[in-house]
Amino acid sequence: MGTMKTAPAPDLRAFMSVALRRQSVVGAIVPSSPALARALTAVVPTSGTPVVVELGPGTGSISEVIRRRLSPGARHLAVEIDPDLAAHLRRTKPWMETIQGDAADLGALLARAGVDRVDAVVSTLPWTLFPGEVQDRILGEIGRALAPAGAFTTVTYLYAVPLAGARSLRRRLRSVFDEVLTTGPVWRNLPPAMTYVCRRPVRGV
Ligand SMILES: C[S@@+](CC[C@H](N)C(=O)[O-])C[C@H]1O[C@@H](n2cnc3c(N)ncnc32)[C@H](O)[C@@H]1O
């Protein structure tokens, strides 16, 4: 999900090594670009001590941009399902709280980390690789975790926008959030991408 020239070499190597072996989990062959990272992280508060959750951090191309926005005292938790990528993140980005786990268990993972409200969720999860019931479960977990004034952003590739998988994701987003804005395209990404910015989780999801 990005341009090859921008990720630091060790991150790029680690990403491609896992992506080539586990394409059905990673869903991209290169990390997101800085332009996409900036678009996705605009919802991260730059003041106060927010709790920010990143889903599917990979080798951390979005994590670095989240970090730059955060003030001291903020919490940055990153939930990565792949054990090798989680180990890489713990080694290279010790400033964030890496949790090796499944975004579908987000509520339980946050409870274990002592988190009871989340101000922003930034996801680069490969939605189209998930069956509908898994999308529902993850979106429900995000909706329940977010504070009423919180925001959630995620990404889809531009070429996929008209396809059935992306259309069903948009339907699901609208059933969990009162507001769903589509922004972009972000041309400076491989491939170009659109972002969704979602606010006001509908309670009872
Ligand atoms: C498309 S990559 C994005 C990586 C990175 N954030 C970026 O933008 O370059 C998707 C990431 O989500 C992770 N992932 C896939 N399913 C997951 C799940 N259920 N829970 C947590 N992480 C997951 C993959 O291992 C991979 O690191």
mmCIF file of C-alpha atoms and ligand atoms in Angstrom, residues 1 15 25-28 31-32 54 56-58 61-62 79-82 85 101-103 124-126 130 138, ligand 1:
data_model
loop_
_atom_site.group_PDB
_atom_site.id
_atom_site.type_symbol
_atom_site.label_atom_id
_atom_site.label_comp_id
_atom_site.label_asym_id
_atom_site.label_seq_id
_atom_site.Cartn_x
_atom_site.Cartn_y
_atom_site.Cartn_z
ATOM 1 C CA MET A 1 0.000 0.000 0.000
ATOM 2 C CA PHE A 15 7.472 -5.826 5.189
ATOM 3 C CA VAL A 25 -2.966 -11.638 5.732
ATOM 4 C CA VAL A 26 -0.968 -8.573 4.680
ATOM 5 C CA GLY A 27 -2.884 -7.605 1.524
ATOM 6 C CA ALA A 28 -0.166 -5.307 0.100
ATOM 7 C CA PRO A 31 4.126 -0.100 2.815
ATOM 8 C CA SER A 32 1.885 2.988 2.673
ATOM 9 C CA GLU A 54 -3.602 1.690 15.051
ATOM 10 C CA GLY A 56 -2.549 -3.427 11.097
ATOM 11 C CA PRO A 57 0.632 -1.355 11.625
ATOM 12 C CA GLY A 58 2.799 -3.669 9.481
ATOM 13 C CA SER A 61 4.902 3.536 8.087
ATOM 14 C CA ILE A 62 1.719 5.033 9.575
ATOM 15 C CA VAL A 79 -2.496 -4.107 17.097
ATOM 16 C CA GLU A 80 -0.696 -6.379 14.624
ATOM 17 C CA ILE A 81 -1.718 -9.996 14.015
ATOM 18 C CA ASP A 82 1.525 -11.206 12.444
ATOM 19 C CA LEU A 85 5.830 -7.950 12.190
ATOM 20 C CA GLY A 101 -3.322 -9.828 18.397
ATOM 21 C CA ASP A 102 -6.377 -9.842 16.177
ATOM 22 C CA ALA A 103 -8.317 -6.608 15.592
ATOM 23 C CA THR A 124 -4.898 -0.095 7.222
ATOM 24 C CA LEU A 125 -6.417 -3.553 7.680
ATOM 25 C CA PRO A 126 -6.916 -5.422 4.382
ATOM 26 C CA PHE A 130 -12.020 -10.512 5.349
ATOM 27 C CA ILE A 138 -14.065 -5.679 13.723
HETATM 28 C C1 LIG B 1 -1.961 -3.592 4.069
HETATM 29 S S1 LIG B 1 -0.925 -3.958 5.450
HETATM 30 C C2 LIG B 1 -0.683 -2.309 6.111
HETATM 31 C C3 LIG B 1 0.645 -2.146 6.809
HETATM 32 C C4 LIG B 1 1.035 -0.713 7.202
HETATM 33 N N1 LIG B 1 0.135 -0.140 8.183
HETATM 34 C C5 LIG B 1 1.065 0.188 5.989
HETATM 35 O O1 LIG B 1 0.105 0.934 5.795
HETATM 36 O O2 LIG B 1 2.051 0.129 5.252
HETATM 37 C C6 LIG B 1 -2.107 -4.707 6.555
HETATM 38 C C7 LIG B 1 -1.562 -5.099 7.916
HETATM 39 O O3 LIG B 1 -2.657 -5.594 8.714
HETATM 40 C C8 LIG B 1 -2.229 -6.754 9.422
HETATM 41 N N2 LIG B 1 -3.446 -7.531 9.753
HETATM 42 C C9 LIG B 1 -4.191 -8.301 8.911
HETATM 43 N N3 LIG B 1 -5.245 -8.819 9.559
HETATM 44 C C10 LIG B 1 -5.186 -8.349 10.842
HETATM 45 C C11 LIG B 1 -6.015 -8.513 11.983
HETATM 46 N N4 LIG B 1 -7.117 -9.264 11.948
HETATM 47 N N5 LIG B 1 -5.667 -7.873 13.142
HETATM 48 C C12 LIG B 1 -4.527 -7.100 13.187
HETATM 49 N N6 LIG B 1 -3.712 -6.927 12.136
HETATM 50 C C13 LIG B 1 -4.027 -7.527 10.974
HETATM 51 C C14 LIG B 1 -1.269 -7.432 8.447
HETATM 52 O O4 LIG B 1 -0.424 -8.368 9.072
HETATM 53 C C15 LIG B 1 -0.533 -6.210 7.889
HETATM 54 O O5 LIG B 1 0.550 -5.846 8.711
#
